Short mmCIF file of C-alpha atoms in Angstrom, two decimals:
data_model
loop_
_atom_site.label_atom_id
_atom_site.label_comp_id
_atom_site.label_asym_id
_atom_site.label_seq_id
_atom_site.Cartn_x
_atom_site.Cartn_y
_atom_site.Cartn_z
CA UNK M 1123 -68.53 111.24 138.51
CA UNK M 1124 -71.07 113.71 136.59
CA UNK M 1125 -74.51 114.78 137.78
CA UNK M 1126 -76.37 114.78 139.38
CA UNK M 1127 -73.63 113.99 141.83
CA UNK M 1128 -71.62 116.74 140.60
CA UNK M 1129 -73.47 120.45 140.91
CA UNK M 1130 -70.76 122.85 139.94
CA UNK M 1131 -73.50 125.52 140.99
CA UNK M 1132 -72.75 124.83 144.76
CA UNK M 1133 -69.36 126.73 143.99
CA UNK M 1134 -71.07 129.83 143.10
CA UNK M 1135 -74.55 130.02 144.65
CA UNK M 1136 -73.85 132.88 147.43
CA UNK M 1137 -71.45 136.15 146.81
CA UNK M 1138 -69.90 134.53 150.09
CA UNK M 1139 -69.37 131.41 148.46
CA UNK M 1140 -67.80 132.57 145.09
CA UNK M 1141 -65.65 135.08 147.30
CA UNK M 1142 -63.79 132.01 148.06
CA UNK M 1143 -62.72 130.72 144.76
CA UNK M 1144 -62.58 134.18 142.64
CA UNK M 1145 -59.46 135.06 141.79
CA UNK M 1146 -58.67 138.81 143.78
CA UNK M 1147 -59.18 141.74 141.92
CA UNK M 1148 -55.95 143.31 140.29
CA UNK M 1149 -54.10 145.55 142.76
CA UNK M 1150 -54.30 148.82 142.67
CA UNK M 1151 -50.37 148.48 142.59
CA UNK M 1152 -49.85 147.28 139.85
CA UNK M 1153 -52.17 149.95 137.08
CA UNK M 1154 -50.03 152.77 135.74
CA UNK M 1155 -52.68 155.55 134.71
CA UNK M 1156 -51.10 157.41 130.80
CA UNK M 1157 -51.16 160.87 131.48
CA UNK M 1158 -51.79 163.97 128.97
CA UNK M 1159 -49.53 166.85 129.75
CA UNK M 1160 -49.50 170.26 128.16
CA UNK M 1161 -47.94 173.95 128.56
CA UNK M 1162 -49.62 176.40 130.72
CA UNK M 1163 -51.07 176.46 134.11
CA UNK M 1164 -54.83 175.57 135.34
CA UNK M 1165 -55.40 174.06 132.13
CA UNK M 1166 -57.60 171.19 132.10
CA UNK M 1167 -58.93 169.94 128.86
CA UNK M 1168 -61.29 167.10 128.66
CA UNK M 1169 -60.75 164.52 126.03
CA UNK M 1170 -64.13 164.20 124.16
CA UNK M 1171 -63.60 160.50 122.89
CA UNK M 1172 -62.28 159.57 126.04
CA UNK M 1173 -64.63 159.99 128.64
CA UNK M 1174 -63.04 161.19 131.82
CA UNK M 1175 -59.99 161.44 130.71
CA UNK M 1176 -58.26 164.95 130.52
CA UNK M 1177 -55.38 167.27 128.96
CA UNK M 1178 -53.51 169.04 132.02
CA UNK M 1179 -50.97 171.26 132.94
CA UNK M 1180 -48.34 170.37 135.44
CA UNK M 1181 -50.34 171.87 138.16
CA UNK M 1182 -53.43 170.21 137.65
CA UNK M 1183 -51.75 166.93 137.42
CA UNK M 1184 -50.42 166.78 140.61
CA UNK M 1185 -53.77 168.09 141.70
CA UNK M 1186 -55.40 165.13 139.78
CA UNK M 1187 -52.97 162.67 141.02
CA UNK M 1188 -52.99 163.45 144.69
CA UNK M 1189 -56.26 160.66 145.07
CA UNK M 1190 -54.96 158.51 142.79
CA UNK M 1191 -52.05 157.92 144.25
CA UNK M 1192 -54.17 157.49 147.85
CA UNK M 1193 -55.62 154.62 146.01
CA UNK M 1194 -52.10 152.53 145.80
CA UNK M 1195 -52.01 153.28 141.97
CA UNK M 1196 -48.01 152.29 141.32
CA UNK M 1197 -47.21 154.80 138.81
CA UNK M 1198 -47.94 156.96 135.91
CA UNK M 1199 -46.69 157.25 131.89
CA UNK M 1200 -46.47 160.65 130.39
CA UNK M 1201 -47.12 161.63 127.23
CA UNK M 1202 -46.48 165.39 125.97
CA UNK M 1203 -47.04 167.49 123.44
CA UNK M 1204 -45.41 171.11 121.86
CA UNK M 1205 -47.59 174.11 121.19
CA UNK M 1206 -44.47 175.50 119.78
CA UNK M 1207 -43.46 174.83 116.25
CA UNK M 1208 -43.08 170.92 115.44
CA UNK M 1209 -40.04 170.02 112.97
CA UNK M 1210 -38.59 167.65 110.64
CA UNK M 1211 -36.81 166.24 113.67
CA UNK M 1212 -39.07 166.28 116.42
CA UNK M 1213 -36.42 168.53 118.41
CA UNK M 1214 -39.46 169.52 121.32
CA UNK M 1215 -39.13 166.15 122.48
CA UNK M 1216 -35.61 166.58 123.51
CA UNK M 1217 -36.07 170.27 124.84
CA UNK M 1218 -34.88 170.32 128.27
CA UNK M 1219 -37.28 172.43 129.02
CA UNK M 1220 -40.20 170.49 128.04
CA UNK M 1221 -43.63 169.90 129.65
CA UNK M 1222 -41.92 166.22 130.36
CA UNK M 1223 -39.38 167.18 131.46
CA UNK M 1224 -40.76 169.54 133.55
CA UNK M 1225 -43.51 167.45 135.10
CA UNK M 1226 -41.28 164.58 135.67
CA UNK M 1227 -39.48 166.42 138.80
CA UNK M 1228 -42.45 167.73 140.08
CA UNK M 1229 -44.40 164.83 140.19
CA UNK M 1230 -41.33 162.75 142.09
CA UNK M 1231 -41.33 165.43 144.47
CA UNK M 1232 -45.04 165.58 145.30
CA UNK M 1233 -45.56 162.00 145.35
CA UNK M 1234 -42.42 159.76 145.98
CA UNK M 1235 -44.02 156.53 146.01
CA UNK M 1236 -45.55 156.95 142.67
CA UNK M 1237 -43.35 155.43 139.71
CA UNK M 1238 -42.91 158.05 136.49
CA UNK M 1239 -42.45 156.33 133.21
CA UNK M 1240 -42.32 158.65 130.40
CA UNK M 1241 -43.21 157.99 126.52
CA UNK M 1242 -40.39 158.17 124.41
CA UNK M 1243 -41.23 158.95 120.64
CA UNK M 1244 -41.18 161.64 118.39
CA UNK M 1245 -44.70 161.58 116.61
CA UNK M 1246 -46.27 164.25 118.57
CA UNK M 1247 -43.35 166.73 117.81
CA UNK M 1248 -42.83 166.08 114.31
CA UNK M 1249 -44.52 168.29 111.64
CA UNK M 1250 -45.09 165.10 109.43
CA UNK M 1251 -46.46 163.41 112.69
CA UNK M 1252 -44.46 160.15 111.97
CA UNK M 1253 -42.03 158.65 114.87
CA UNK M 1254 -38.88 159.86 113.30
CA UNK M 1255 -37.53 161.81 110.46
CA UNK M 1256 -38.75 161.31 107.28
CA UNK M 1257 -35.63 160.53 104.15
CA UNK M 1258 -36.01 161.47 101.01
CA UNK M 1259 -38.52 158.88 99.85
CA UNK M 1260 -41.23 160.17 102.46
CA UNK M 1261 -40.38 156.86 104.84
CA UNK M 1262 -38.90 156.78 108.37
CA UNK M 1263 -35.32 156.68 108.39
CA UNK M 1264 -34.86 154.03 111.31
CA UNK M 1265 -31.17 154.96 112.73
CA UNK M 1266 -31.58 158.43 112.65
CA UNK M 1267 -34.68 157.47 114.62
CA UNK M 1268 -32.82 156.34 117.17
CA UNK M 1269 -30.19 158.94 117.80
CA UNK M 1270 -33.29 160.65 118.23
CA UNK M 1271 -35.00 158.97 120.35
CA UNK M 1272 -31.71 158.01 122.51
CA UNK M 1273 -31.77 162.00 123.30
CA UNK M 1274 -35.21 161.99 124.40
CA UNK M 1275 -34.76 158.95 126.64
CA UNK M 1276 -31.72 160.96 128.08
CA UNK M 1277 -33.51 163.73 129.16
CA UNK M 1278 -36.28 162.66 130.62
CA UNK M 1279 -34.07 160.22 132.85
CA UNK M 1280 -32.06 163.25 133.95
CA UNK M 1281 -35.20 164.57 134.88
CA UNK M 1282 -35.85 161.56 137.16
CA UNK M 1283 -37.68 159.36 135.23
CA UNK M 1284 -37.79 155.70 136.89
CA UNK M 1285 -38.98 154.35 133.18
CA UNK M 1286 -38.53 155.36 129.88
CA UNK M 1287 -40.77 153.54 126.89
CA UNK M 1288 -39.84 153.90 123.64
CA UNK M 1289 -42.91 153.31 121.33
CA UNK M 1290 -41.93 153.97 117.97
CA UNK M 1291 -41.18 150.59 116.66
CA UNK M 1292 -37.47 151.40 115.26
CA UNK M 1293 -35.24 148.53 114.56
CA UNK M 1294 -32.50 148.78 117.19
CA UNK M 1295 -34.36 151.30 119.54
CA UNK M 1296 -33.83 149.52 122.35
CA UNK M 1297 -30.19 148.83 122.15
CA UNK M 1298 -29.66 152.51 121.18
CA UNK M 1299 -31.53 153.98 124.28
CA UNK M 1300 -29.58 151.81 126.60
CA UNK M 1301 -26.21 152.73 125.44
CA UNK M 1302 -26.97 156.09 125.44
CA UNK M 1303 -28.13 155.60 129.05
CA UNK M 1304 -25.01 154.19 130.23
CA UNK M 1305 -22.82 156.55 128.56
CA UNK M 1306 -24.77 159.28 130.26
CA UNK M 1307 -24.33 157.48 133.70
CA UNK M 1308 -28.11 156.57 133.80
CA UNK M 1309 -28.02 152.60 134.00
CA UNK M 1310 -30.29 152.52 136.91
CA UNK M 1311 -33.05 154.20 134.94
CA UNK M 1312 -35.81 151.26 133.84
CA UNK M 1313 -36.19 150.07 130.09
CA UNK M 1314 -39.64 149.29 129.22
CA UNK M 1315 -40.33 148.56 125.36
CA UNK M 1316 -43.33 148.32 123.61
CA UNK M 1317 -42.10 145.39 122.20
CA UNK M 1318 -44.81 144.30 120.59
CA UNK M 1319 -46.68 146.91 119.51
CA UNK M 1320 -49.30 146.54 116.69
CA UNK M 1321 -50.22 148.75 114.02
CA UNK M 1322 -53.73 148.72 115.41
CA UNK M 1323 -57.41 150.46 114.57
CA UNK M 1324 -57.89 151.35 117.93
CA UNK M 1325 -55.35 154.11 118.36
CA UNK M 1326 -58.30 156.76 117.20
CA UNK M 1327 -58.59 158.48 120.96
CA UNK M 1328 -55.15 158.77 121.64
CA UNK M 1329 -54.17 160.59 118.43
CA UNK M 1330 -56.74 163.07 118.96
CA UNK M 1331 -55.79 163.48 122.44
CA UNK M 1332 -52.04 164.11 121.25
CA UNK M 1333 -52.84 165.50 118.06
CA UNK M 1334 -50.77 162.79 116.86
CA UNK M 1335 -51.96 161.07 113.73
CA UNK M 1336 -49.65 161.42 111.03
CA UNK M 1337 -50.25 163.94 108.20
CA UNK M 1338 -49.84 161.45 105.25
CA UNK M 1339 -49.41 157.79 104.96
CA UNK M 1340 -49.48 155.49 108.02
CA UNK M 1341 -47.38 153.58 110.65
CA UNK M 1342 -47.93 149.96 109.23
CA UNK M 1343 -44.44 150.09 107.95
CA UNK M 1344 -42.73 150.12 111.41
CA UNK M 1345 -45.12 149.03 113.85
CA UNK M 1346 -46.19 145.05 113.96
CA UNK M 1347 -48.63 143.87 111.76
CA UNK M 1348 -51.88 142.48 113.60
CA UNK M 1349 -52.18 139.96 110.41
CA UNK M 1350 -48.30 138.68 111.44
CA UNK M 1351 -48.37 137.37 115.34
CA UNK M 1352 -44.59 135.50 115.10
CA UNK M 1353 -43.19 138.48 113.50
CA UNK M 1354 -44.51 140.26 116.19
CA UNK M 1355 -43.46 137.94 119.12
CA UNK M 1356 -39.90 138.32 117.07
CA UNK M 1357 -39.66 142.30 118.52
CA UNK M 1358 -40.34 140.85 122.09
CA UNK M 1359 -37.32 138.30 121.74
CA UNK M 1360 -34.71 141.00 120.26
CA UNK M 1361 -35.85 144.03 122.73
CA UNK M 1362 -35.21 141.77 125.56
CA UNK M 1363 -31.68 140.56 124.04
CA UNK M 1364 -31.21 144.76 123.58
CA UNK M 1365 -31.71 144.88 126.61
CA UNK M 1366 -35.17 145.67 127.77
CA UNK M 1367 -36.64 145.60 131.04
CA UNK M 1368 -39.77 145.08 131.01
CA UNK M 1369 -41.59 144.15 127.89
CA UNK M 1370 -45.41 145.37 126.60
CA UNK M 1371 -47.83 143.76 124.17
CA UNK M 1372 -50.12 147.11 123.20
CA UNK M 1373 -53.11 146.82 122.20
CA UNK M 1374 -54.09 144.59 125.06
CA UNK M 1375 -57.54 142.96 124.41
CA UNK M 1376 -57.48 142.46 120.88
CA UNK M 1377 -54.33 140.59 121.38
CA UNK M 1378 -54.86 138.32 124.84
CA UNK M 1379 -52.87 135.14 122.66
CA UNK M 1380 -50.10 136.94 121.75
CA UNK M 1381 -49.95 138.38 125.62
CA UNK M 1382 -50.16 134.64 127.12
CA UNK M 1383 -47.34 134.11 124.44
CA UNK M 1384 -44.83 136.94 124.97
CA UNK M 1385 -45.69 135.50 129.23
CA UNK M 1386 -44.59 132.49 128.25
CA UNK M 1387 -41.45 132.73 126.68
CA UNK M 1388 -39.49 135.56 128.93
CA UNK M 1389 -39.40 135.87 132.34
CA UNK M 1390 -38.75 139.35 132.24
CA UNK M 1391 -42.11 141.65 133.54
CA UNK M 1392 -44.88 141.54 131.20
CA UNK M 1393 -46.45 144.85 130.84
CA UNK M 1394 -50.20 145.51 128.89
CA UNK M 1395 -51.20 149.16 127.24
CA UNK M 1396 -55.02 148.28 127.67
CA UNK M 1397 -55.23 151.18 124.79
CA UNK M 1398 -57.88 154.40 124.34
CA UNK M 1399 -59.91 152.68 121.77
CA UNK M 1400 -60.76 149.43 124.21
CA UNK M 1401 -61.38 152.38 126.77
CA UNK M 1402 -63.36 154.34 124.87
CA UNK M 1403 -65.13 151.57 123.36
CA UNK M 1404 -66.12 150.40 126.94
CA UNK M 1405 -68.04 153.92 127.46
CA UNK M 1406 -69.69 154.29 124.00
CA UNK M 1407 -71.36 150.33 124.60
CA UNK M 1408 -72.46 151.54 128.29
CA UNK M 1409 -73.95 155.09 127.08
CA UNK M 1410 -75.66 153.17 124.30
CA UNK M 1411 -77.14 150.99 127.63
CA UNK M 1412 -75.86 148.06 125.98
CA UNK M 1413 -73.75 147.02 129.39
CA UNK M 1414 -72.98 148.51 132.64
CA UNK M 1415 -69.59 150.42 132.58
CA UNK M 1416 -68.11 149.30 135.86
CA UNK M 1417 -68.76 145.11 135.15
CA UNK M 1418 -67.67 145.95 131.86
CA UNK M 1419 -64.53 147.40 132.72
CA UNK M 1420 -64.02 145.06 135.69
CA UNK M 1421 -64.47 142.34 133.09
CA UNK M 1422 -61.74 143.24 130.59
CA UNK M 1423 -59.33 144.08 133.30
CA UNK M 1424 -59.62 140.66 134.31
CA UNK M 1425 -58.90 139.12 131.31
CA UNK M 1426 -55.63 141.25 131.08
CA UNK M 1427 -54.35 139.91 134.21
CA UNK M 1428 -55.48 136.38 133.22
CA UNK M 1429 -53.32 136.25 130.68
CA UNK M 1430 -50.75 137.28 132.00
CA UNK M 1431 -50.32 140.83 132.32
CA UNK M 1432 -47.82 141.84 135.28
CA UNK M 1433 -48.57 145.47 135.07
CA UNK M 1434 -51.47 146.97 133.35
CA UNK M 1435 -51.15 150.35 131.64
CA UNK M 1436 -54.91 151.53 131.30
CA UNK M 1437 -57.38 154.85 131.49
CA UNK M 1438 -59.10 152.63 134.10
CA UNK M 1439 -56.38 153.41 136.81
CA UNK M 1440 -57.79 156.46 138.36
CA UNK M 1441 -61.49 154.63 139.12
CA UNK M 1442 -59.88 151.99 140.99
CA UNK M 1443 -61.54 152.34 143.75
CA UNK M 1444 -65.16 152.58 141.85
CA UNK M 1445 -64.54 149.20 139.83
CA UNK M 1446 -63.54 147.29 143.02
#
Protein backbone atom coordinates (compact mmCIF):
# COMPACT_ATOMS: atom_id res chain seq x y z
CA UNK A 1 0.00 0.00 0.00
CA UNK A 2 1.59 3.56 -1.01
CA UNK A 3 -0.25 6.86 -1.29
CA UNK A 4 -2.26 8.26 -1.17
CA UNK A 5 -3.36 5.63 1.27
CA UNK A 6 -0.23 5.88 3.09
CA UNK A 7 0.55 9.68 4.59
CA UNK A 8 3.60 9.16 6.69
CA UNK A 9 2.94 12.96 7.61
CA UNK A 10 0.04 11.90 10.00
CA UNK A 11 2.98 10.54 12.27
CA UNK A 12 4.45 13.85 12.70
CA UNK A 13 1.88 16.62 12.12
CA UNK A 14 1.44 17.89 15.94
CA UNK A 15 4.52 18.16 18.63
CA UNK A 16 1.87 15.89 20.54
CA UNK A 17 1.83 13.50 17.91
CA UNK A 18 5.64 13.09 17.19
CA UNK A 19 6.08 13.03 21.14
CA UNK A 20 4.79 9.62 20.72
CA UNK A 21 7.14 8.02 18.36
CA UNK A 22 10.50 10.17 19.11
CA UNK A 23 12.89 8.37 20.60
CA UNK A 24 13.53 10.15 24.48
CA UNK A 25 16.15 12.45 24.76
CA UNK A 26 19.53 11.01 26.21
CA UNK A 27 19.50 11.01 30.02
CA UNK A 28 21.08 13.27 31.81
CA UNK A 29 22.64 10.05 33.46
CA UNK A 30 24.38 8.91 31.24
CA UNK A 31 26.81 12.45 29.91
CA UNK A 32 30.11 12.64 31.75
CA UNK A 33 31.13 16.48 31.44
CA UNK A 34 35.69 16.52 30.79
CA UNK A 35 36.83 18.78 33.24
CA UNK A 36 39.98 21.30 33.16
CA UNK A 37 41.74 21.41 36.45
CA UNK A 38 44.62 23.60 37.46
CA UNK A 39 46.77 24.78 40.66
CA UNK A 40 45.60 27.62 42.68
CA UNK A 41 42.42 28.72 44.19
CA UNK A 42 39.46 31.01 42.63
CA UNK A 43 40.94 30.51 39.40
CA UNK A 44 38.64 30.34 36.61
CA UNK A 45 39.96 30.60 33.14
CA UNK A 46 37.73 30.58 30.19
CA UNK A 47 38.72 28.54 27.23
CA UNK A 48 38.56 30.94 24.19
CA UNK A 49 37.96 28.17 21.44
CA UNK A 50 35.66 26.52 23.57
CA UNK A 51 32.87 28.55 24.35
CA UNK A 52 31.70 28.07 27.87
CA UNK A 53 33.96 25.91 28.79
CA UNK A 54 36.54 26.85 31.59
CA UNK A 55 40.08 26.16 33.35
CA UNK A 56 39.38 25.84 37.28
CA UNK A 57 40.84 25.31 40.42
CA UNK A 58 39.60 22.69 42.78
CA UNK A 59 37.40 25.15 44.44
CA UNK A 60 35.68 26.46 41.63
CA UNK A 61 34.98 23.06 40.36
CA UNK A 62 33.02 21.90 42.97
CA UNK A 63 31.41 25.28 42.82
CA UNK A 64 30.75 24.66 39.04
CA UNK A 65 29.63 21.19 39.57
CA UNK A 66 27.20 21.67 42.38
CA UNK A 67 24.16 22.36 39.39
CA UNK A 68 25.42 20.02 37.28
CA UNK A 69 25.24 17.39 39.29
CA UNK A 70 21.39 18.69 40.32
CA UNK A 71 20.79 17.97 36.73
CA UNK A 72 21.42 13.94 37.08
CA UNK A 73 24.76 14.40 35.10
CA UNK A 74 26.46 10.71 36.04
CA UNK A 75 29.93 11.75 36.30
CA UNK A 76 32.90 13.74 35.35
CA UNK A 77 36.65 13.03 33.54
CA UNK A 78 39.53 15.06 34.70
CA UNK A 79 42.15 16.24 32.93
CA UNK A 80 45.21 18.19 34.65
CA UNK A 81 47.94 20.00 33.99
CA UNK A 82 51.59 21.11 35.90
CA UNK A 83 52.64 24.72 36.18
CA UNK A 84 55.71 23.25 37.62
CA UNK A 85 58.51 22.08 35.44
CA UNK A 86 57.39 19.29 32.79
CA UNK A 87 60.13 16.42 32.15
CA UNK A 88 61.37 13.81 29.95
CA UNK A 89 59.12 11.51 31.94
CA UNK A 90 56.09 13.22 32.63
CA UNK A 91 56.78 12.63 36.53
CA UNK A 92 53.75 15.54 37.50
CA UNK A 93 51.36 13.10 36.42
CA UNK A 94 52.27 10.67 39.05
CA UNK A 95 52.85 13.38 41.87
CA UNK A 96 50.75 12.46 44.68
CA UNK A 97 50.18 15.64 45.24
CA UNK A 98 48.76 16.64 42.05
CA UNK A 99 45.79 18.87 41.07
CA UNK A 100 44.18 15.17 40.18
CA UNK A 101 44.88 13.84 42.69
CA UNK A 102 43.84 16.39 44.76
CA UNK A 103 40.48 17.12 43.19
CA UNK A 104 39.60 13.56 42.94
CA UNK A 105 38.86 13.33 46.92
CA UNK A 106 37.26 16.42 47.07
CA UNK A 107 34.94 16.04 44.48
CA UNK A 108 33.78 12.33 45.97
CA UNK A 109 33.26 14.03 49.08
CA UNK A 110 31.13 16.95 47.90
CA UNK A 111 29.13 15.04 45.57
CA UNK A 112 28.89 11.19 46.17
CA UNK A 113 26.62 10.33 43.51
CA UNK A 114 28.73 11.81 40.86
CA UNK A 115 31.18 9.20 39.13
CA UNK A 116 35.11 10.59 38.82
CA UNK A 117 36.98 9.17 35.91
CA UNK A 118 40.31 10.60 35.54
CA UNK A 119 42.58 10.91 32.22
CA UNK A 120 45.47 8.90 32.34
CA UNK A 121 48.39 10.09 29.96
CA UNK A 122 51.43 11.82 30.12
CA UNK A 123 51.28 14.50 27.24
CA UNK A 124 50.41 17.39 29.31
CA UNK A 125 53.43 16.77 31.71
CA UNK A 126 56.02 15.99 29.32
CA UNK A 127 58.42 18.75 28.08
CA UNK A 128 58.32 17.16 24.50
CA UNK A 129 54.43 17.08 24.94
CA UNK A 130 54.23 13.46 23.52
CA UNK A 131 52.31 10.60 25.68
CA UNK A 132 55.44 8.98 26.92
CA UNK A 133 59.12 9.25 26.90
CA UNK A 134 60.80 9.90 23.97
CA UNK A 135 64.14 7.06 23.01
CA UNK A 136 66.84 8.00 21.36
CA UNK A 137 65.41 8.25 17.86
CA UNK A 138 62.89 11.12 18.98
CA UNK A 139 59.82 8.32 18.97
CA UNK A 140 57.71 7.08 21.92
CA UNK A 141 59.15 4.28 23.61
CA UNK A 142 55.83 2.18 24.15
CA UNK A 143 56.75 -0.06 27.40
CA UNK A 144 58.33 2.48 29.21
CA UNK A 145 55.04 4.21 28.40
CA UNK A 146 53.33 2.03 30.28
CA UNK A 147 55.22 1.69 33.50
CA UNK A 148 54.41 5.15 33.28
CA UNK A 149 51.24 5.35 32.81
CA UNK A 150 50.52 2.18 35.25
CA UNK A 151 51.83 4.79 38.08
CA UNK A 152 49.53 7.40 37.11
CA UNK A 153 46.53 5.06 36.97
CA UNK A 154 47.69 4.02 40.57
CA UNK A 155 47.45 7.16 42.03
CA UNK A 156 44.65 8.56 40.98
CA UNK A 157 42.68 5.27 42.06
CA UNK A 158 44.16 5.67 45.53
CA UNK A 159 42.77 8.91 45.38
CA UNK A 160 39.29 7.44 44.75
CA UNK A 161 38.92 7.45 41.33
CA UNK A 162 35.83 5.15 40.17
CA UNK A 163 37.50 5.25 36.41
CA UNK A 164 40.71 5.60 35.10
CA UNK A 165 41.17 6.18 31.01
CA UNK A 166 44.22 5.74 29.58
CA UNK A 167 44.41 7.73 26.26
CA UNK A 168 47.71 7.45 24.97
CA UNK A 169 47.39 4.73 22.49
CA UNK A 170 50.43 2.43 23.87
CA UNK A 171 50.51 -1.12 22.80
CA UNK A 172 49.78 -3.09 25.99
CA UNK A 173 48.42 -0.07 28.07
CA UNK A 174 45.62 -1.67 29.09
CA UNK A 175 46.98 -4.88 30.33
CA UNK A 176 49.73 -2.90 32.13
CA UNK A 177 47.29 -0.57 34.09
CA UNK A 178 45.28 -3.50 35.25
CA UNK A 179 48.03 -5.46 36.68
CA UNK A 180 49.35 -2.72 38.30
CA UNK A 181 45.86 -2.19 39.77
CA UNK A 182 45.59 -5.50 41.21
CA UNK A 183 48.94 -5.64 42.60
CA UNK A 184 48.14 -2.41 44.35
CA UNK A 185 44.82 -3.95 45.72
CA UNK A 186 42.70 -1.65 43.40
CA UNK A 187 40.66 -4.27 41.24
CA UNK A 188 37.43 -2.63 41.96
CA UNK A 189 38.59 0.59 40.34
CA UNK A 190 36.84 0.82 36.55
CA UNK A 191 38.97 0.39 33.25
CA UNK A 192 37.80 2.54 30.55
CA UNK A 193 40.11 2.65 27.30
CA UNK A 194 40.06 4.81 24.57
CA UNK A 195 40.23 2.00 22.53
CA UNK A 196 39.79 3.39 19.54
CA UNK A 197 41.09 6.52 19.47
CA UNK A 198 41.97 8.33 16.16
CA UNK A 199 44.70 10.50 15.30
CA UNK A 200 42.13 13.13 14.47
CA UNK A 201 42.07 17.08 13.17
CA UNK A 202 39.73 17.97 15.62
CA UNK A 203 41.81 17.81 18.77
CA UNK A 204 42.74 21.78 18.15
CA UNK A 205 40.57 23.07 21.45
CA UNK A 206 41.65 20.62 23.73
CA UNK A 207 45.41 21.08 23.22
CA UNK A 208 45.12 24.63 23.77
CA UNK A 209 43.05 24.13 26.72
CA UNK A 210 45.86 21.68 28.15
CA UNK A 211 48.63 23.23 26.53
CA UNK A 212 49.11 19.92 25.16
CA UNK A 213 50.17 19.76 21.55
CA UNK A 214 53.38 18.26 21.14
CA UNK A 215 56.52 20.38 20.52
CA UNK A 216 57.74 18.50 17.35
CA UNK A 217 56.36 15.82 15.20
CA UNK A 218 52.88 14.35 15.79
CA UNK A 219 50.82 11.48 17.37
CA UNK A 220 49.91 9.58 14.05
CA UNK A 221 52.43 7.02 15.00
CA UNK A 222 50.52 5.68 18.07
CA UNK A 223 47.11 6.77 17.84
CA UNK A 224 44.65 5.02 15.04
CA UNK A 225 44.72 6.16 11.73
CA UNK A 226 41.27 7.73 10.52
CA UNK A 227 42.36 6.38 6.83
CA UNK A 228 42.59 2.57 8.62
CA UNK A 229 38.94 1.73 10.33
CA UNK A 230 39.81 -2.36 10.90
CA UNK A 231 43.08 -1.50 12.32
CA UNK A 232 41.32 0.62 14.46
CA UNK A 233 38.40 -1.72 15.48
CA UNK A 234 41.65 -4.16 16.12
CA UNK A 235 42.58 -1.80 19.52
CA UNK A 236 38.86 -2.26 20.63
CA UNK A 237 39.17 -6.21 20.37
CA UNK A 238 42.71 -6.45 22.29
CA UNK A 239 41.81 -3.66 25.11
CA UNK A 240 38.82 -5.64 25.90
CA UNK A 241 40.89 -9.10 25.93
CA UNK A 242 43.48 -6.74 28.35
CA UNK A 243 41.01 -6.33 30.13
CA UNK A 244 39.04 -3.19 29.65
CA UNK A 245 35.88 -2.15 31.00
CA UNK A 246 34.33 -0.10 29.15
CA UNK A 247 35.49 0.73 25.71
CA UNK A 248 35.46 4.47 23.74
CA UNK A 249 35.52 5.31 20.05
CA UNK A 250 36.92 9.23 20.29
CA UNK A 251 36.28 11.35 18.02
CA UNK A 252 32.59 10.61 18.07
CA UNK A 253 30.84 12.22 15.02
CA UNK A 254 33.32 11.90 12.46
CA UNK A 255 33.36 8.28 13.22
CA UNK A 256 29.39 7.17 13.84
CA UNK A 257 30.35 3.63 11.53
CA UNK A 258 33.10 2.68 13.36
CA UNK A 259 30.90 3.45 16.78
CA UNK A 260 27.85 1.18 15.43
CA UNK A 261 30.83 -1.28 14.76
CA UNK A 262 32.86 -1.39 18.00
CA UNK A 263 28.54 -1.71 19.47
CA UNK A 264 28.28 -4.48 17.59
CA UNK A 265 30.94 -6.70 18.25
CA UNK A 266 31.41 -6.41 22.33
CA UNK A 267 28.99 -6.33 24.75
CA UNK A 268 31.04 -4.58 27.05
CA UNK A 269 29.74 -0.55 27.62
CA UNK A 270 30.31 1.53 24.70
CA UNK A 271 31.52 4.87 25.66
CA UNK A 272 31.75 8.19 22.96
CA UNK A 273 34.37 11.32 23.57
CA UNK A 274 31.99 13.67 21.47
CA UNK A 275 35.52 15.74 21.24
CA UNK A 276 36.30 19.85 21.56
CA UNK A 277 36.57 20.33 17.90
CA UNK A 278 32.78 18.85 17.14
CA UNK A 279 31.99 21.20 20.22
CA UNK A 280 33.56 23.99 19.20
CA UNK A 281 32.62 23.58 15.73
CA UNK A 282 28.89 23.53 16.86
CA UNK A 283 29.40 27.27 18.34
CA UNK A 284 31.52 28.81 15.53
CA UNK A 285 28.43 27.53 12.76
CA UNK A 286 25.73 29.10 15.32
CA UNK A 287 27.76 32.54 15.91
CA UNK A 288 28.23 32.65 12.16
CA UNK A 289 24.00 32.34 12.29
CA UNK A 290 24.38 29.50 10.13
CA UNK A 291 22.15 27.16 12.73
CA UNK A 292 20.72 27.49 16.08
CA UNK A 293 23.12 26.13 18.81
CA UNK A 294 20.69 24.23 20.98
CA UNK A 295 18.92 22.04 17.73
CA UNK A 296 22.31 21.79 16.64
CA UNK A 297 23.69 20.31 19.58
CA UNK A 298 20.49 18.37 20.36
CA UNK A 299 20.97 17.00 16.86
CA UNK A 300 24.48 15.52 17.11
CA UNK A 301 23.82 14.18 20.52
CA UNK A 302 21.27 12.19 19.01
CA UNK A 303 23.12 10.69 16.52
CA UNK A 304 25.72 9.57 19.22
CA UNK A 305 23.20 7.68 21.07
CA UNK A 306 21.78 6.29 17.79
CA UNK A 307 24.57 4.58 17.13
CA UNK A 308 25.14 3.27 19.84
CA UNK A 309 26.80 5.22 22.35
CA UNK A 310 26.09 3.92 26.07
CA UNK A 311 27.69 6.84 27.72
CA UNK A 312 28.52 10.04 26.08
CA UNK A 313 31.60 11.99 27.14
CA UNK A 314 30.85 15.64 25.79
CA UNK A 315 31.27 19.66 26.67
CA UNK A 316 27.46 19.51 26.20
CA UNK A 317 26.92 17.89 29.73
CA UNK A 318 26.61 20.92 31.84
CA UNK A 319 23.59 22.56 29.45
CA UNK A 320 21.55 19.60 29.87
CA UNK A 321 18.91 21.05 31.05
CA UNK A 322 18.95 24.01 28.21
CA UNK A 323 19.11 21.39 25.22
CA UNK A 324 16.17 19.35 26.63
Amino acid sequence: MRFPDVRLRRLRRSPAIRRLFDAPPPSPAKFVWPLFVVEGERRCEPIDSMPGQNRMSVDVLLRELEPVAEQGIGGGLLFGQTEGAKDAGGSGAFDDRGVVQRAVPAIKRAFPELVVMTDVCLCAYTEHGHCGPLDRHGQVDNDAANGLLARVAVSHAVAGADVVAPSAMMDGQVRCIREALTENGLEQTLLMAYSTKFASSLYGPFRDAENSAPSAGDRKGYQASWGNPRAALRESEFDEEEGADILMVKPALFYLDVLAEVRRRTDLPVAAYNVSGEYSMIHATAARGWGDLHDMARESLAAIERAGADLLLSYWAPFYRELF
